[in-house]
Protein backbone atom coordinates (compact mmCIF):
# COMPACT_ATOMS: atom_id res chain seq x y z
CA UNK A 1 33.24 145.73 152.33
CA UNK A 2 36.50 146.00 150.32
CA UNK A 3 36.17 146.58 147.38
CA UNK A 4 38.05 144.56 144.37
CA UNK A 5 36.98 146.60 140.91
CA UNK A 6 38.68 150.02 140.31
CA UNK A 7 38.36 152.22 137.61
CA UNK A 8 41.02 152.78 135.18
CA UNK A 9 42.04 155.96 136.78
CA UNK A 10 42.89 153.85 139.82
CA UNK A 11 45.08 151.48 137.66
CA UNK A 12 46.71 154.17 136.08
CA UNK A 13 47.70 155.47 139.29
CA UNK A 14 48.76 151.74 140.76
CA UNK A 15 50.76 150.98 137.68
CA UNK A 16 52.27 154.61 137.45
CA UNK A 17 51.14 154.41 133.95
CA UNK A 18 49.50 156.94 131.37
CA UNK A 19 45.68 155.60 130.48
CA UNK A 20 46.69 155.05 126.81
CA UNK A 21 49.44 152.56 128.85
CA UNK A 22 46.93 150.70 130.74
CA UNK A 23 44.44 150.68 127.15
CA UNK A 24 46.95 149.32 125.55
CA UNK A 25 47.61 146.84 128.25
CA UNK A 26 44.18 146.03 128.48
CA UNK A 27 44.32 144.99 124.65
CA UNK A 28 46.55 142.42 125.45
CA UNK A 29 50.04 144.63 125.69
CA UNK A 30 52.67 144.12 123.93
CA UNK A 31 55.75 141.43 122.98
CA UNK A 32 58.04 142.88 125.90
CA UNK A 33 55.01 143.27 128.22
CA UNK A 34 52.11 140.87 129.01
CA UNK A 35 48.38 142.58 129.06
CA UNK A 36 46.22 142.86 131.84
CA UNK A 37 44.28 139.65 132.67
CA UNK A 38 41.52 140.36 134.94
CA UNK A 39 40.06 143.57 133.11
CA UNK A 40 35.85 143.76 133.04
CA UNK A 41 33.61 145.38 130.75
CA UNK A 42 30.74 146.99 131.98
CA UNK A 43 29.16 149.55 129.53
CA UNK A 44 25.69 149.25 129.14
CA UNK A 45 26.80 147.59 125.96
CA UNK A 46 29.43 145.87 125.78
CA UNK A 47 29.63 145.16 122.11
CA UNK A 48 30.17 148.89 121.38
CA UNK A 49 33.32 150.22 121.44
CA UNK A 50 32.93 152.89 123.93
CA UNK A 51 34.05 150.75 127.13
CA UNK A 52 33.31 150.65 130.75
CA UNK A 53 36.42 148.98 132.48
CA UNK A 54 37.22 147.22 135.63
CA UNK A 55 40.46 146.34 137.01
CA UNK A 56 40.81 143.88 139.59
CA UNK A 57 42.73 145.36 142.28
CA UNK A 58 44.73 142.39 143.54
CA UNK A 59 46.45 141.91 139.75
CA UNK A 60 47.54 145.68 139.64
CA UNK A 61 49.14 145.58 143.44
CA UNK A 62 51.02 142.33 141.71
CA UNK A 63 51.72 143.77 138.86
CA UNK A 64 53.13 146.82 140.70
CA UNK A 65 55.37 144.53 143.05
CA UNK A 66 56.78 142.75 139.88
CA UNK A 67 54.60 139.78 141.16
CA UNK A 68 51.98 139.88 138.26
CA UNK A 69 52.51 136.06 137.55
CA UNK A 70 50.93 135.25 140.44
CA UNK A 71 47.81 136.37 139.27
CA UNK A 72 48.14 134.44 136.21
CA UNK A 73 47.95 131.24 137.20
CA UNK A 74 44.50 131.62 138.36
CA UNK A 75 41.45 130.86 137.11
CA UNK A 76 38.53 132.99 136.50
CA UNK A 77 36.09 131.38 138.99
CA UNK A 78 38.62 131.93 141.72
CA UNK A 79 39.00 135.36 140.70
CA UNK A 80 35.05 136.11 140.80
CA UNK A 81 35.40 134.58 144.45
CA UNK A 82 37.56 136.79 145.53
CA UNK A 83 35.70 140.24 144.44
CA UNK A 84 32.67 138.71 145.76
CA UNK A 85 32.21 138.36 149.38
CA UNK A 86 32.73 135.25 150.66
CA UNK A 87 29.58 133.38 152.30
CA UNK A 88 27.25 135.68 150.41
CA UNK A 89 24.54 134.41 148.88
CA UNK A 90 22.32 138.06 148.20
CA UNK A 91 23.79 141.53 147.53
CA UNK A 92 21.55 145.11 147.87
CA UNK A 93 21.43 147.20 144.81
CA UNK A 94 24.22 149.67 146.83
CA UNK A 95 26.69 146.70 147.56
CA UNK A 96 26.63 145.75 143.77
CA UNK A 97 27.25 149.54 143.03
CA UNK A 98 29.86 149.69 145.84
CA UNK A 99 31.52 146.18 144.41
CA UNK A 100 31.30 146.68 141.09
CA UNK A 101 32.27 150.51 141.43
CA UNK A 102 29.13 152.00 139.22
CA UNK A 103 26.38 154.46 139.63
CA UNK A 104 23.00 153.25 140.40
CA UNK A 105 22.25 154.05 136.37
CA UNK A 106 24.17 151.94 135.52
CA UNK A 107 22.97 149.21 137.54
CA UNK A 108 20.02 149.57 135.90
CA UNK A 109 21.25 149.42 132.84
CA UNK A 110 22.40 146.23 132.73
CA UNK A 111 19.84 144.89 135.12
CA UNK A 112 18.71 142.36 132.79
CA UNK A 113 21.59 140.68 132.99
CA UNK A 114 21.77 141.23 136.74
CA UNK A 115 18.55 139.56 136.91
CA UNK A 116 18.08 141.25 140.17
CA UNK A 117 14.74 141.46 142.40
CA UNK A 118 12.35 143.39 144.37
CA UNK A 119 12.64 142.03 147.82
CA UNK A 120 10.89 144.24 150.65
CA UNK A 121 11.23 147.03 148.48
CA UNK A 122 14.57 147.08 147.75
CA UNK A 123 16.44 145.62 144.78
CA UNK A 124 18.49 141.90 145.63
CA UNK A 125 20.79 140.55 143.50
CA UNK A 126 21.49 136.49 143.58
CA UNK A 127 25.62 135.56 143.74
CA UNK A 128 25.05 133.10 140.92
CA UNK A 129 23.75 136.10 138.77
CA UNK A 130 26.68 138.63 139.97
CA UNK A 131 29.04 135.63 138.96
CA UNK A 132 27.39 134.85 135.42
CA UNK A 133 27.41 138.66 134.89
CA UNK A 134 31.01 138.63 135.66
CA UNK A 135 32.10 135.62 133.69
CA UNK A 136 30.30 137.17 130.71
CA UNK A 137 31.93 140.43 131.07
CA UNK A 138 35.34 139.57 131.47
CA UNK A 139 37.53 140.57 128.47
CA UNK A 140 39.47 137.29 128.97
CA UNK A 141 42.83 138.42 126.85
CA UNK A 142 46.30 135.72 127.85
CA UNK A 143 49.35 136.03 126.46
């Protein structure tokens, strides 16, 4: 499975940039630099300031080629399809923790909004649920 989400210690190394660089770019950069598009929250709570980011890998490699425009034009349902398997329909706890780069405690943090369930003793999550989760996550800043 390859996985789409990094960390921002991963973007810091694919941009080459300090993590105050890829904060600020994150908070929609500057007027001689565009901001990162396709950034994710994922903190337990995302309404507090203390934040759990995501960086989709694709836009960094772009952005790191000098091709970042590329990943502009898209939209943020084609964006979820990509970091989601294709032709999946149901994801195990792990492959959610594996996708979405977090621990298990995490997971389980936010499982309400996962809306995940016990299937055969193991915890399932639905696509449409991953891709709501997503959506609603997504710190969305254009410039």
């Amino acid at each position: 499975m390859n996985v789409a989400l990094v960390k921002i210690d991963a973007a810091s190394a694919y941009l080459g940039r300090s993590i105050n660089d890829i904060l600020d770019l994150v908070d929609g950069g500057s007027l001689v630099e565009a901001g990162l598009l396709w950034v994710f929250n994922l903190a337990h709570n995302p309404a507090k300031p203390r934040r759990d980011l995501r960086f989709w890998r694709t836009e960094l490699l772009a952005r790191a080629g000098g091709r970042a425009d590329n990943c502009r034009r898209l939209q943020i349902n084609q964006v979820i399809a990509q970091i989601l398997p294709a032709r999946r329909e149901h994801f195990q706890a792990g492959e959610v923790d594996q996708l979405f780069q977090i621990r298990p405690s995490t997971r389980k943090a936010v499982d309400a909004e996962l809306n995940g369930r016990l299937v055969g003793g193991r915890n399932v999550y639905q696509r449409t649920k991953l891709e709501t989760f997503l959506n609603r996550r997504w710190i969305g800043h254009v410039n």
